[in-house]
Amino acid sequence: MTPLEYIWAGVLAVFASDPLISLFGWGIPSALVMVLLGFFVGVVVGATPGLAGPMAMAVSLPILISIFGYEPSALLPVMGFLIGVMKGATVGGAVPAILFNTPGTPDAFLTTQDGFPMTGRGQGTKALRVAHFSSVSGDTFSDMVLFIGAPFLAVFVERWLDLPEKTALIILSLAFIAAVVGSSPARGLISASLGMLVAYVGTGEDFYPRLSLGFDGVANGFPVVAVILGVLIIGEVFKSIEDMVREGIAEADRQRVGEVGDQRLRWHERKRLLPYIGRSAVIGTAIGALPGVGSTLAATLGYAAGKRRYAKRNPGEAGFGSGLAEGVASTEGANSAVSGANLIPVLSLGIPGNAAAVFLILATDSIGGFNPGPSVFRFDAQSVNSELVMAFGLFTLMVIANLANWTVGGTVMRYMGIMARVPRQLLMPSVLLVTLTAIYVQEAALSAVYVTLAFGALGYLMRRLDVSVLPFVIAFILAGSLEQTARQAFAATGSDPWFLFNNPLALAFIVIAVVIVVRLGFRKTPDV
């Protein structure tokens, strides 16, 4: 097949999938329906303080798998829904930050600095239009970089990196994630080590279970979904419930100020914002392409860059923080540009970069038929690489989600302000109940619920001890790949125990990993 034929086959895989519903006698493909449904769910979730895109992806994944099954034909509908949630949540997250000064996620905190003052002046709807325009622009730019960059990176990895280098690359990724996520590299390393320890319980190539301490219940290892949802979602729910009990259930004054003046975003205003959006989009894309570096840092750097530019060009005027559309644009352009770029390490290396990517990897692992990594982009003119067809199908789903964002995303997000009024004392128990139900539906065993609650308690303790759970989750996912690659490299090098240090490139990766952990231990928070 030629490259154009692969692209066309990917598009057809989306639009020729089994019909899910019928409209005026026409069957609507399931992948198309699910990506649009996921998009609307994502906007709602993003607009609800206390929830976030990864939380909705975590809850919905077991339910989706129970509906569509484990066959490869289920991959596009399930991935379409998850991608839709991820895209929708990027625009929805700005709603409570702008209207109610309540950032739903940490990366929306800086949106409150200028968005809420605009609402106070009766310009709330215009601020939402600015956030939507900036967010969608940054996200689209990031997706374009993904479409172009991921195949080239995968080809580079496949052509130049052998087993020792791939082993060292996974170690470098884990070290980088552990060093940059959380309050300190030491805590990140503890979190990652704990994740690998849990992953190796009951698994391996030996004939007897390892690290099971004689318990038959863990002889086959812990259920992957139960561990990840427990640490990532249930732990957060436990912490939120305790916070509510400690702080009291006090609703902030969320009386919305009436609108004043023209709320439309004119072309000359968009043109004025484009330099800020463009700069933030580049920053967000660069940050997003690095595993483990989240959208909060991208938003911080984008806001800081925009602030310096505005101060330089408008000396003597009130700067960022006084209710400027440029401030909203700088933040939203940067944090939204992370989402697409985060899929670069996912698709080209099989390494999840953030919490949302974790559930995309988990979906592919659960369903089968698609293994993210360099082999996905292996072009074969003699036979059909089904994974490459699927990759172009995923790109098609992302384009559809972007089109939904551009066309109806702004209108939907302006109606989602009501979600910020949902009491958290109702929200968190509901999330807990739905998550446990979803686990039981997928695993069909009460023991999986107990495992989820146990790892939820672990996630709660890690948060209380200021230990980030993201290195734990990513190390838990990558532990199997690391062991397999290391075993293969060990065998391929003639049982050489020093295979990581005899190869110059692998040695370079190991040295970089050590330098990153040591140097980032002295990092400072950027001044905004």
C-alpha positions in Angstrom: 0.0 0.0 0.0 1.2 3.5 -0.7 1.1 6.2 2.1 -2.0 7.8 0.6 -3.7 4.4 0.6 -2.9 4.0 4.3 -4.4 7.4 5.1 -7.5 6.7 3.1 -7.8 3.3 4.8 -7.6 5.0 8.2 -10.4 7.5 7.2 -12.6 4.6 5.9 -12.0 2.6 9.1 -13.8 5.5 11.0 -16.6 6.1 8.6 -17.2 2.5 7.7 -17.3 1.2 11.2 -20.5 -0.6 12.3 -23.5 1.8 12.6 -24.5 2.5 16.2 -27.6 4.5 15.6 -29.8 5.3 12.6 -30.8 8.8 11.6 -33.3 9.4 8.8 -32.6 5.9 7.6 -28.9 6.4 7.5 -26.7 4.4 9.8 -24.3 6.6 11.8 -20.8 4.9 12.3 -20.1 3.9 15.9 -16.7 5.6 15.9 -18.2 8.9 14.7 -21.0 8.8 17.3 -18.6 7.9 20.2 -16.1 10.7 19.4 -18.9 13.3 19.4 -20.5 11.8 22.5 -17.2 11.8 24.2 -16.6 15.4 23.2 -19.9 16.6 24.9 -19.1 14.6 28.0 -15.6 16.1 28.1 -17.0 19.7 28.0 -19.4 18.9 30.8 -16.7 17.2 32.9 -14.2 20.0 32.2 -16.7 22.6 33.3 -17.4 20.8 36.6 -15.0 21.7 39.4 -13.5 18.6 41.1 -13.8 16.6 37.9 -11.4 16.4 35.0 -10.9 14.6 31.7 -8.8 11.7 33.1 -11.4 11.0 35.7 -14.2 10.7 33.1 -11.9 8.5 31.0 -11.2 6.3 33.9 -14.8 5.8 34.8 -16.0 5.3 31.3 -13.2 2.9 30.1 -14.5 -0.3 31.9 -18.1 0.5 30.8 -17.1 1.0 27.2 -15.1 -2.2 27.1 -18.1 -4.1 28.6 -20.3 -2.6 25.8 -18.0 -3.0 22.8 -16.0 -6.0 23.9 -12.3 -6.9 23.5 -12.3 -7.4 19.7 -10.1 -5.1 17.6 -13.3 -3.7 16.0 -14.0 -2.1 19.4 -10.8 0.0 19.4 -11.9 2.9 17.3 -15.3 3.5 19.1 -13.6 3.2 22.5 -10.6 5.4 21.6 -13.0 7.8 19.9 -14.9 8.4 23.1 -11.7 8.8 25.1 -10.2 11.2 22.6 -13.5 13.1 22.5 -13.4 13.5 26.3 -9.8 14.6 26.2 -10.6 17.3 23.6 -13.8 18.5 25.2 -12.3 18.8 28.6 -9.6 21.1 27.3 -12.2 23.8 26.4 -14.6 23.1 29.3 -11.9 23.6 32.0 -11.9 27.3 31.5 -15.6 27.8 32.3 -15.6 27.7 36.1 -12.3 29.5 36.2 -13.7 32.5 34.3 -17.2 32.6 35.6 -16.7 31.7 39.2 -13.0 32.1 40.0 -12.9 28.3 40.6 -10.2 26.5 38.6 -11.5 23.0 38.0 -7.9 21.8 37.4 -4.5 23.3 38.4 -3.7 24.3 34.8 -6.7 26.6 34.8 -5.6 28.5 37.9 -3.9 31.2 35.8 -7.0 31.6 33.7 -8.7 33.0 36.8 -6.1 35.8 37.0 -7.6 37.6 34.0 -10.7 35.7 33.2 -12.6 36.3 36.5 -11.8 40.1 36.5 -13.3 40.2 33.0 -16.4 38.6 34.3 -16.5 41.2 37.1 -16.6 43.9 34.4 -19.5 42.2 32.7 -17.3 40.6 30.0 -17.7 37.0 31.0 -19.1 35.8 27.7 -16.3 37.5 25.8 -13.7 35.9 28.1 -15.2 32.5 27.4 -15.0 33.3 23.6 -11.3 34.2 24.1 -10.7 31.0 26.0 -12.4 28.9 23.4 -10.6 30.5 20.5 -7.2 30.2 22.2 -7.8 26.7 23.5 -8.9 25.3 20.1 -6.1 27.1 18.3 -3.5 25.7 20.6 -5.0 22.2 20.5 -5.1 22.2 16.7 -1.5 23.3 16.4 -0.5 20.6 18.8 -2.4 18.0 16.8 -0.7 19.0 13.5 2.7 18.6 15.2 1.6 15.2 16.4 0.5 14.1 12.9 3.8 15.2 11.4 6.2 14.5 14.3 5.1 11.1 15.7 5.7 9.1 12.5 9.2 10.6 12.1 10.1 9.9 15.7 8.9 6.4 15.5 10.9 5.7 12.3 14.0 7.2 14.0 13.5 5.0 17.1 12.9 1.9 15.0 15.9 2.5 12.7 18.6 3.7 15.1 17.7 2.3 18.5 18.3 -1.4 19.3 17.3 -3.3 22.4 19.9 -1.9 24.8 19.1 1.7 23.7 15.3 1.1 24.0 15.9 -0.3 27.5 17.9 2.8 28.4 15.2 5.0 26.8 12.5 3.6 29.0 14.7 4.1 32.1 15.4 7.7 30.9 11.6 8.3 30.5 10.8 6.9 34.0 13.6 9.0 35.5 12.4 12.1 33.8 8.8 11.6 34.9 9.8 10.9 38.4 12.0 14.0 38.5 9.6 16.6 37.0 6.3 15.4 38.5 5.5 16.2 42.0 7.3 18.2 44.7 10.7 16.6 44.6 12.6 14.0 42.5 13.1 11.9 45.6 9.4 11.5 46.1 8.9 10.9 42.4 11.5 8.1 42.5 9.8 6.5 45.5 6.5 6.7 43.7 7.9 5.2 40.5 9.7 2.4 42.4 6.5 1.5 44.2 4.6 1.3 40.9 7.2 -1.1 39.5 7.1 -3.2 42.7 3.4 -3.6 42.4 3.6 -4.4 38.7 6.0 -7.2 39.3 3.9 -9.0 41.9 2.8 -12.4 40.6 4.1 -11.7 37.0 7.2 -12.7 35.2 8.4 -15.6 33.1 9.1 -18.0 35.9 6.9 -21.0 36.7 6.0 -19.7 40.2 4.5 -16.4 41.2 7.0 -13.9 42.5 6.5 -11.4 45.4 3.1 -12.9 46.2 4.1 -13.8 49.8 2.1 -17.0 49.4 -1.2 -15.4 48.8 -3.1 -17.2 46.0 -5.3 -14.1 45.3 -2.3 -12.2 43.9 -0.6 -15.2 42.2 -1.6 -13.8 38.8 -0.8 -10.1 39.7 -3.2 -7.3 40.5 -5.9 -6.3 37.9 -4.4 -3.4 35.9 -7.6 -1.4 35.7 -8.3 -1.8 39.5 -4.8 -0.6 40.4 -4.8 2.4 38.2 -8.4 3.6 39.0 -7.8 3.0 42.7 -4.6 5.1 42.9 -5.6 7.7 40.4 -9.3 8.2 40.9 -10.4 6.7 44.2 -7.5 8.2 46.1 -8.5 11.6 44.8 -12.1 11.0 45.8 -11.0 10.1 49.3 -8.9 13.2 49.6 -11.7 15.4 48.3 -14.2 14.0 50.7 -11.8 14.6 53.6 -11.1 18.1 52.5 -14.9 18.8 52.4 -15.3 17.4 55.9 -12.3 19.5 57.3 -13.2 22.7 55.6 -16.9 22.5 55.9 -19.3 22.6 53.1 -19.5 26.2 52.3 -20.6 27.4 48.9 -18.9 30.4 47.6 -20.8 33.4 46.5 -21.3 32.5 42.8 -23.7 35.3 41.8 -22.9 36.0 38.2 -22.5 39.7 37.2 -24.7 40.9 34.4 -23.1 41.3 31.0 -22.0 44.8 29.8 -21.1 45.8 26.2 -20.4 43.8 23.1 -19.6 40.2 23.9 -18.6 39.2 20.4 -14.9 38.5 19.6 -14.2 40.6 16.6 -11.6 39.7 13.9 -9.3 42.5 14.9 -9.4 41.3 18.5 -8.5 37.7 17.3 -5.7 39.1 15.3 -4.4 41.0 18.3 -4.4 37.7 20.3 -2.8 35.5 17.7 0.9 36.3 18.7 0.1 35.4 22.3 -1.7 32.2 21.3 1.0 31.2 18.8 3.8 31.6 21.4 1.9 29.7 24.0 1.0 26.9 21.5 4.7 26.4 20.7 5.5 26.3 24.4 2.6 23.9 25.2 3.5 21.6 22.3 7.2 21.4 23.3 6.2 20.7 27.0 3.6 18.2 26.0 6.0 16.2 23.8 8.1 15.5 26.9 6.8 12.5 29.0 5.5 13.5 32.4 5.6 17.3 32.0 2.1 18.4 32.5 -0.1 21.2 31.3 0.3 23.1 34.5 3.9 23.9 33.7 2.9 24.7 30.1 0.2 27.2 31.3 2.7 28.8 33.7 5.4 29.3 31.1 2.9 30.4 28.5 1.4 33.0 30.9 4.9 34.2 31.9 5.9 34.6 28.2 2.7 36.5 27.4 3.1 38.7 30.4 6.6 39.7 29.4 5.5 40.5 25.8 2.5 42.6 27.0 4.6 44.6 29.5 7.3 45.3 26.8 4.8 46.5 24.2 2.5 48.4 26.6 4.7 50.1 29.2 2.9 52.0 31.9 -0.4 50.1 31.4 -2.0 47.7 33.8 -0.6 44.3 33.0 -1.7 40.7 33.3 -3.9 40.0 36.3 -6.1 43.1 35.7 -8.5 41.3 33.3 -6.8 41.2 30.0 -7.9 39.0 27.1 -4.2 38.4 26.3 -3.8 36.8 29.7 -6.6 34.3 29.1 -5.3 33.6 25.6 -1.7 32.9 26.8 -2.9 30.5 29.5 -5.5 28.6 27.5 -3.3 28.4 24.3 -0.5 26.8 26.3 -2.4 24.3 28.5 -4.6 23.1 25.5 -1.5 22.6 23.3 -0.3 19.9 25.6 -3.1 17.4 24.8 -2.1 16.6 21.2 1.6 16.7 21.8 1.3 14.3 24.7 0.3 11.6 22.3 3.7 11.9 20.5 5.5 9.7 23.1 2.4 7.5 23.3 2.1 6.6 19.6 5.8 6.7 18.7 7.3 5.2 21.9 4.5 3.6 23.8 5.3 5.8 26.8 2.3 7.6 28.4 3.1 11.3 29.2 0.2 12.2 31.4 -2.9 10.8 33.1 -5.1 11.1 30.0 -2.5 9.2 28.0 -2.5 6.5 30.6 -6.1 5.6 29.8 -5.4 5.6 26.0 -2.6 3.1 26.6 -4.8 1.1 28.9 -7.6 1.0 26.3 -5.2 -0.4 23.7 -3.8 -3.0 26.2 -7.3 -4.1 27.2 -8.7 -4.4 23.7 -5.7 -5.6 21.6 -5.0 -5.2 18.0 -2.9 -2.0 18.4 0.3 -1.7 20.3 1.6 1.8 20.6 5.3 2.0 19.8 7.7 2.4 16.9 6.2 -0.6 15.0 2.9 1.3 14.5 4.5 3.6 11.9 6.4 0.8 10.1 5.5 1.4 6.4 5.1 -1.8 4.5 4.3 -1.5 0.8 4.1 -5.3 0.3 1.6 -6.1 2.9 -0.9 -4.2 5.1 0.3 -2.9 8.5 -3.1 -2.9 10.3 -1.6 -0.8 13.2 -0.6 2.0 10.7 -4.2 2.0 9.4 -5.5 2.2 12.9 -3.1 5.1 13.7 -4.5 7.1 10.8 -8.0 6.2 12.1 -7.1 7.8 15.4 -5.8 10.9 13.6 -9.1 11.0 11.8 -11.0 10.9 15.1 -8.8 13.7 16.5 -9.6 15.8 13.4 -13.4 15.2 13.9 -13.1 16.1 17.6 -11.3 19.3 16.6 -14.0 20.2 14.1 -16.6 19.7 16.8 -14.5 22.0 19.0 -14.3 24.7 16.4 -18.0 24.6 15.4 -20.1 23.9 18.5 -17.5 23.8 21.3 -17.9 27.5 22.1 -21.7 27.4 22.3 -21.6 24.3 24.5 -19.1 25.6 26.9 -21.1 28.9 27.4 -24.1 26.8 28.6 -21.9 24.7 30.9 -21.6 27.4 33.6 -24.4 25.7 35.5 -22.2 22.7 36.1 -20.0 24.8 38.4 -23.0 25.0 40.8 -23.2 21.2 41.3 -22.4 20.6 45.1 -19.2 18.6 45.6 -20.9 16.7 48.5 -23.0 15.1 45.8 -20.4 14.9 43.1 -17.6 12.9 44.9 -19.8 10.1 46.3 -21.3 9.7 42.8 -17.9 9.4 41.2 -16.9 6.8 43.9 -20.1 4.8 43.2 -19.8 4.9 39.4 -16.1 4.0 39.5 -16.6 0.9 41.7 -19.6 -0.1 39.6 -17.5 0.2 36.4 -14.7 -1.9 38.0 -17.2 -4.6 38.9 -18.8 -4.6 35.5 -15.4 -5.2 33.8 -13.8 -7.6 36.2 -17.0 -9.4 37.3 -15.4 -10.1 40.7 -15.9 -8.5 44.1 -12.2 -9.0 44.8 -11.4 -6.4 42.1 -13.5 -3.9 44.1 -11.5 -4.6 47.2 -8.3 -4.2 45.3 -9.5 -0.9 43.9 -10.4 0.4 47.4 -7.1 -0.8 48.8 -5.1 1.1 46.1 -7.5 4.0 46.6 -6.3 4.1 50.2 -2.7 4.0 48.9 -3.4 6.9 46.5 -4.9 8.9 49.4 -1.9 8.3 51.6 0.5 9.3 48.8 -1.4 12.5 48.2 -1.4 13.3 52.0 2.4 12.6 52.0 2.9 14.9 49.0 4.0 12.0 46.8 2.7 12.3 43.2 0.7 9.3 42.0 1.5 9.8 38.3 5.0 8.3 38.4 3.5 5.3 40.2 0.9 4.8 37.5 3.3 5.3 34.5 5.9 3.0 36.1 3.2 0.4 36.7 2.4 0.5 33.0 6.0 0.6 31.7 7.4 -2.1 34.1 6.4 -5.0 31.9 7.9 -3.4 28.8 11.1 -2.5 30.7 11.5 -6.1 31.9 10.8 -7.6 28.5 13.1 -5.3 26.6 15.9 -5.8 29.2 15.5 -9.6 29.0 15.7 -9.5 25.2 18.7 -7.1 25.3 20.5 -9.3 27.8 19.9 -12.4 25.6 20.8 -10.6 22.4 24.2 -9.4 23.8 25.2 -12.9 24.9 24.2 -12.5 28.6 26.3 -9.4 29.0 25.3 -7.8 32.3 26.8 -4.5 31.3 24.8 -4.1 28.1 23.5 -0.7 29.2 27.1 0.6 29.6 28.8 -1.0 26.6 26.7 0.9 24.1 27.5 4.6 23.6 23.9 5.7 23.0 22.4 3.6 25.8 25.1 4.9 28.1 24.3 8.5 27.1 20.6 7.9 28.0 21.6 6.6 31.4 23.9 9.5 32.1 21.2 12.0 31.0 18.7 10.2 33.4 21.1 10.6 36.3 21.8 14.3 35.4 18.1 15.1 35.1 17.3 13.6 38.5 20.3 15.4 40.2 19.8 18.8 38.4 16.0 19.0 38.8 16.4 18.4 42.5 17.4 22.1 42.6 14.7 23.4 40.3 12.8 26.6 41.1 9.2 27.5 40.4 9.0 29.9 37.4 8.2 33.4 38.3 4.9 34.5 36.8 
